[in-house]
Coordinates of C-alpha atoms and ligand atoms in Angstrom, one line a residue:
M25 CA 0.0 0.0 0.0
S26 CA 1.3 3.4 -0.9
Q27 CA 1.8 5.9 2.0
R28 CA -0.6 8.7 2.3
P29 CA 1.1 12.0 1.2
T30 CA 1.7 14.6 3.8
L31 CA 2.3 18.3 3.4
S32 CA 5.8 19.1 4.4
T33 CA 6.3 22.4 6.3
S34 CA 10.1 22.1 6.4
Y35 CA 11.2 21.2 2.9
R36 CA 15.0 20.9 2.6
D37 CA 16.7 21.0 -0.8
P38 CA 19.0 17.9 -1.0
H39 CA 21.0 19.3 -3.9
T40 CA 24.5 20.8 -3.6
Y41 CA 25.6 24.2 -5.0
P42 CA 28.8 26.2 -5.4
P43 CA 29.6 28.8 -2.8
G44 CA 28.3 32.3 -3.6
V45 CA 25.9 35.1 -2.8
A46 CA 22.5 35.7 -4.3
Y47 CA 20.0 38.6 -4.2
A48 CA 16.2 38.6 -4.5
D49 CA 13.4 40.8 -3.1
G50 CA 15.7 43.2 -1.3
Q51 CA 17.7 40.6 0.5
Y52 CA 21.2 39.0 0.1
F53 CA 21.7 35.4 1.1
D54 CA 23.8 32.3 0.5
V55 CA 23.4 31.1 -3.1
R56 CA 22.1 27.8 -1.8
E57 CA 19.0 29.6 -0.4
A58 CA 18.1 31.3 -3.7
K59 CA 14.9 29.9 -5.1
V60 CA 12.7 30.5 -8.1
S61 CA 9.0 29.7 -7.8
I62 CA 7.8 26.7 -9.7
L63 CA 5.0 29.0 -11.0
D64 CA 7.4 31.7 -12.4
W65 CA 7.1 32.1 -16.2
G66 CA 10.8 32.2 -16.2
F67 CA 10.9 28.6 -15.1
L68 CA 7.8 27.3 -16.9
R69 CA 8.3 29.1 -20.3
S70 CA 11.9 30.3 -20.3
D71 CA 10.2 33.7 -20.2
A72 CA 13.2 35.7 -18.9
T73 CA 16.3 37.5 -19.9
Y74 CA 19.6 37.7 -18.2
D75 CA 23.2 39.0 -18.5
V76 CA 26.5 37.7 -17.2
V77 CA 29.5 39.9 -16.4
H78 CA 32.7 38.7 -15.0
V79 CA 34.9 40.0 -12.2
W80 CA 38.6 39.6 -12.7
D81 CA 41.0 40.4 -9.8
G82 CA 38.4 42.4 -8.0
R83 CA 37.2 44.5 -11.0
F84 CA 34.0 44.2 -13.1
F85 CA 34.9 44.0 -16.8
R86 CA 32.7 46.2 -19.0
L87 CA 29.7 46.2 -16.6
D88 CA 28.2 49.2 -18.4
R89 CA 28.0 47.4 -21.7
H90 CA 26.5 44.3 -20.1
L91 CA 23.8 46.5 -18.4
D92 CA 23.1 48.3 -21.7
R93 CA 22.4 44.9 -23.3
F94 CA 20.4 43.7 -20.2
F95 CA 18.1 46.8 -20.4
A96 CA 17.8 46.4 -24.2
S97 CA 16.9 42.7 -23.7
M98 CA 14.2 43.6 -21.1
E99 CA 12.8 46.2 -23.4
G100 CA 12.7 43.7 -26.3
L101 CA 10.7 41.2 -24.1
R102 CA 8.5 43.9 -22.5
L103 CA 9.9 43.1 -19.1
S104 CA 10.7 45.8 -16.6
A105 CA 12.9 45.3 -13.6
P106 CA 11.4 46.4 -10.3
C107 CA 14.4 48.6 -9.6
S108 CA 16.6 51.2 -11.4
R109 CA 19.9 50.7 -13.2
E110 CA 21.7 52.4 -10.4
E111 CA 20.1 49.9 -7.9
I112 CA 21.1 47.0 -10.1
V113 CA 24.7 48.2 -10.2
R114 CA 24.7 48.4 -6.4
I115 CA 23.1 44.9 -6.1
L116 CA 25.8 43.4 -8.3
H117 CA 28.6 45.1 -6.4
N118 CA 27.1 43.9 -3.1
C119 CA 26.7 40.3 -4.3
V120 CA 30.4 40.2 -5.2
A121 CA 31.6 42.1 -2.1
L122 CA 29.6 39.8 0.2
S123 CA 30.9 36.7 -1.5
G124 CA 34.5 37.9 -1.2
L125 CA 35.2 36.4 -4.6
K126 CA 38.0 38.2 -6.5
R127 CA 37.2 36.3 -9.8
A128 CA 33.5 35.9 -10.2
Y129 CA 30.7 34.9 -12.6
V130 CA 27.9 37.4 -11.9
E131 CA 24.5 36.9 -13.4
V132 CA 21.4 39.2 -13.3
V133 CA 18.1 37.8 -14.3
C134 CA 14.7 39.4 -14.9
T135 CA 11.8 36.8 -15.1
R136 CA 8.2 37.4 -16.2
G137 CA 7.3 36.3 -12.6
T138 CA 4.1 34.9 -11.3
S139 CA 0.5 36.0 -11.2
P140 CA -1.8 35.3 -8.3
T141 CA -4.4 33.7 -10.6
F142 CA -2.0 31.6 -12.7
S143 CA -3.2 33.7 -15.6
R144 CA -2.0 32.8 -19.1
D145 CA -1.7 36.5 -19.9
P146 CA 1.9 37.5 -19.5
R147 CA 0.8 41.1 -18.7
H148 CA -0.7 39.8 -15.4
A149 CA 2.6 38.6 -14.1
E150 CA 4.8 40.6 -11.7
N151 CA 8.3 40.8 -13.1
R152 CA 11.1 39.7 -10.8
L153 CA 14.8 40.5 -10.5
M154 CA 17.4 38.2 -9.1
A155 CA 21.2 38.2 -9.2
F156 CA 24.1 36.1 -8.0
A157 CA 27.8 35.9 -7.8
V158 CA 29.7 32.5 -7.9
A159 CA 33.3 31.6 -8.7
L160 CA 34.2 32.4 -12.3
G161 CA 33.8 29.4 -14.6
S162 CA 34.7 28.9 -18.2
I163 CA 33.1 27.2 -21.2
A164 CA 36.5 25.4 -21.5
R165 CA 38.4 23.3 -19.0
P166 CA 42.1 24.3 -18.4
E167 CA 43.4 21.6 -20.7
Q168 CA 40.9 22.6 -23.4
M169 CA 42.1 26.2 -23.1
L170 CA 45.6 25.0 -23.8
R171 CA 45.0 22.6 -26.7
G172 CA 42.0 24.5 -28.1
L173 CA 38.4 23.4 -28.3
H174 CA 37.2 20.8 -30.8
A175 CA 33.9 21.7 -32.5
V176 CA 31.4 19.7 -34.4
V177 CA 29.7 21.7 -37.1
S178 CA 26.1 20.7 -36.4
D179 CA 23.3 20.5 -39.0
R180 CA 21.1 21.8 -36.2
V181 CA 19.7 25.3 -37.1
R182 CA 20.0 27.9 -34.3
I183 CA 16.5 29.4 -33.5
P184 CA 16.1 31.8 -36.5
P185 CA 16.0 35.6 -35.9
N186 CA 12.5 35.8 -37.3
S187 CA 11.4 33.3 -34.7
F188 CA 13.2 35.0 -31.8
D189 CA 15.6 37.9 -31.8
P190 CA 19.0 36.4 -30.8
T191 CA 20.4 39.7 -29.7
I192 CA 18.0 39.4 -26.7
K193 CA 20.0 37.3 -24.3
N194 CA 17.8 34.3 -23.6
Y195 CA 17.4 30.8 -22.1
Q196 CA 16.0 29.3 -25.3
W197 CA 18.8 26.8 -25.2
L198 CA 17.4 23.4 -26.2
D199 CA 19.0 23.7 -29.7
M200 CA 22.3 24.3 -27.9
V201 CA 21.9 21.5 -25.4
C202 CA 21.0 19.0 -28.1
G203 CA 24.0 20.3 -30.0
L204 CA 26.2 19.7 -26.9
F205 CA 25.1 16.0 -26.8
E206 CA 25.8 15.7 -30.5
A207 CA 29.3 17.1 -29.8
Y208 CA 29.9 14.6 -27.0
D209 CA 28.6 11.7 -29.2
T210 CA 31.3 12.6 -31.8
D211 CA 34.1 13.1 -29.3
C212 CA 34.0 16.8 -29.7
D213 CA 33.8 19.5 -27.0
V214 CA 31.2 22.0 -28.5
P215 CA 28.8 22.3 -31.3
L216 CA 28.6 25.2 -33.8
L217 CA 25.0 25.8 -35.0
R218 CA 24.1 27.0 -38.4
D219 CA 21.5 29.3 -39.9
R220 CA 18.9 28.1 -42.4
D221 CA 21.2 28.8 -45.3
G222 CA 24.0 26.7 -43.8
N223 CA 26.2 29.5 -42.5
L224 CA 27.8 29.3 -39.1
T225 CA 26.2 31.2 -36.2
E226 CA 27.3 30.5 -32.7
G227 CA 27.5 27.8 -30.0
P228 CA 26.4 27.3 -26.4
G229 CA 27.6 30.5 -24.7
F230 CA 30.0 31.8 -27.3
N231 CA 30.6 33.7 -30.6
L232 CA 32.9 32.5 -33.4
F233 CA 35.8 34.2 -35.2
V234 CA 37.8 32.8 -38.1
V235 CA 41.2 34.2 -39.1
N236 CA 42.5 33.9 -42.7
G237 CA 45.5 35.7 -44.2
G238 CA 45.7 37.9 -41.2
K239 CA 42.0 39.0 -41.5
L240 CA 39.3 38.2 -39.0
A241 CA 35.6 37.5 -39.7
T242 CA 32.7 36.8 -37.3
P243 CA 29.1 35.9 -38.2
D244 CA 26.9 39.0 -38.5
D245 CA 23.4 37.6 -38.1
G246 CA 21.5 35.1 -36.1
V247 CA 23.8 35.5 -33.1
L248 CA 23.9 37.2 -29.7
E249 CA 26.0 40.3 -29.9
G250 CA 28.5 39.1 -27.3
I251 CA 30.3 41.7 -25.2
T252 CA 33.5 39.7 -25.6
R253 CA 32.9 39.7 -29.4
E254 CA 32.5 43.5 -29.3
T255 CA 35.7 43.8 -27.2
V256 CA 37.6 41.7 -29.7
I257 CA 36.3 43.8 -32.6
A258 CA 37.4 46.9 -30.7
L259 CA 40.9 45.5 -30.0
C260 CA 41.5 44.7 -33.7
A261 CA 42.1 48.3 -34.7
P262 CA 44.9 49.0 -32.2
E263 CA 46.4 45.6 -33.1
G264 CA 46.3 46.6 -36.8
L265 CA 44.0 43.6 -37.7
P266 CA 41.2 44.0 -40.2
V267 CA 37.9 42.4 -39.0
E268 CA 34.6 41.9 -40.8
E269 CA 31.1 41.1 -39.5
R270 CA 29.6 38.9 -42.3
K271 CA 28.5 35.4 -43.2
V272 CA 31.0 32.7 -42.3
T273 CA 30.7 29.3 -43.9
A274 CA 31.7 25.9 -42.5
R275 CA 34.2 25.6 -45.5
E276 CA 35.8 28.8 -44.4
L277 CA 36.3 27.5 -40.9
M278 CA 37.9 24.3 -42.3
D279 CA 40.3 26.3 -44.4
A280 CA 41.0 29.0 -41.8
D281 CA 44.6 29.6 -40.5
E282 CA 43.1 30.0 -37.0
A283 CA 39.8 30.2 -35.2
F284 CA 38.6 31.1 -31.7
V285 CA 35.4 31.5 -29.8
T286 CA 34.6 34.3 -27.3
S287 CA 32.6 34.4 -24.1
T288 CA 32.4 36.2 -20.8
A289 CA 32.9 32.7 -19.3
G290 CA 36.5 32.2 -20.5
G291 CA 37.4 35.2 -22.7
I292 CA 39.1 34.2 -26.0
I293 CA 39.3 30.4 -26.4
P294 CA 41.2 28.8 -29.4
L295 CA 39.3 26.5 -31.7
T296 CA 41.7 24.0 -33.1
R297 CA 39.7 21.2 -34.7
T298 CA 36.4 21.1 -36.6
N299 CA 34.8 17.7 -37.0
D300 CA 37.8 15.5 -37.8
Q301 CA 40.1 18.1 -39.2
A302 CA 42.7 20.3 -37.7
I303 CA 42.2 24.1 -38.2
G304 CA 45.5 25.6 -39.4
T305 CA 48.4 23.9 -37.6
G306 CA 45.9 22.4 -35.1
K307 CA 47.4 24.5 -32.3
P308 CA 46.3 27.9 -30.9
G309 CA 47.4 30.5 -33.5
P310 CA 49.5 33.6 -33.1
I311 CA 46.7 36.1 -33.7
T312 CA 44.5 34.3 -31.2
M313 CA 47.3 34.5 -28.6
R314 CA 48.0 38.2 -29.4
L315 CA 44.3 39.2 -29.0
T316 CA 44.1 37.1 -25.8
S317 CA 46.9 39.0 -24.1
A318 CA 45.4 42.4 -25.3
Y319 CA 42.0 41.3 -23.9
W320 CA 43.3 40.4 -20.5
D321 CA 45.6 43.5 -20.4
R322 CA 42.4 45.6 -20.6
H323 CA 41.1 44.1 -17.4
T324 CA 43.1 46.5 -15.2
S325 CA 42.2 49.6 -17.3
P326 CA 39.8 52.0 -15.6
E327 CA 38.3 52.7 -19.1
W328 CA 37.2 49.1 -19.4
S329 CA 36.8 48.0 -15.8
E330 CA 35.7 49.2 -12.4
A331 CA 36.9 48.2 -8.9
I332 CA 34.7 46.5 -6.3
D333 CA 34.8 47.9 -2.8
Y334 CA 35.0 44.8 -0.7
S335 CA 35.1 46.8 2.6
A336 CA 31.6 48.2 1.8
A337 CA 30.0 44.8 2.5
Ligands
PLP2 N1 26.2 33.5 -27.8 C1 25.4 33.0 -26.8 C2 24.2 32.2 -27.3 C3 25.6 33.2 -25.5 O1 24.8 32.7 -24.6 C4 26.8 33.9 -25.1 C5 27.1 34.1 -23.6 O2 26.4 33.6 -22.8 C6 27.6 34.5 -26.1 C7 27.3 34.3 -27.4 C8 28.8 35.3 -25.7 O3 28.5 36.5 -25.2 P1 29.4 37.3 -24.1 O4 30.7 37.6 -24.8 O5 28.6 38.6 -23.9 O6 29.5 36.5 -22.9

């Protein structure tokens, strides 16, 4: 006989979490205590937007640009945060300061929220803002950073722009997740998804660059306009490197001298194999390495980064 269900008044989450600090509803707490309602549209419908900024050696990198994108994403989804931009800046600083983390992955999320009647009309939901800081992670493990990532060029089509605007940072990731399993099944690390015409777009959490004859190119359409991508494009001028935003084909990737991917979670990461073939020499290339050091150099510059006051928390 099955046991009669009882209503628990002291539910305890049995899962484990990394150390960190979260914010919701005016309070800061251990990230393990941060919860999203099972009735939140963010959970039930992926109806949310978010942004991720990193902290490197106690400084936020390009926080302003991440917040510009976050506010544009909220506008695109008709979401509004229940607090101002200045308050969000303070919340993110506080999450990091309270965590004590000097290298952190900091995420801010706005969800559609819940409605008291479980209404199917998104206008009835009360939008919610949450944030957290945990230790900085990367889309590549240390050994993958050194040898470069191996990508499978998937036949899977990234959600097309006329279905959902990919410049709005979103959790519509099932194409990416299925792509990741395809990569693992073929002994690769990551997938690269295509558009409906077969051109390359992006992968789970990163943008793509190819380098040929000293010139760079990155897909111009059907992708999130990554802040790391934007940073790399800005670094090309002082490095004397021409760069184009345009269509990039799988053939071009196979024939490239070098390739790399860009993400807040890892920076500039070499891509050294595609399907079964080496890209260039099969090792991280000189232009990739040059841009990588220019990128990390900018992390101490007050023009690109801002210090966190840990004593304020
Ligand atoms: N493309 C997608 C789909 C992403 O989710 C991300 C980051 O999460 C990126 C590209 C890279 O963007 P950024 O450089 O701003 O981290």
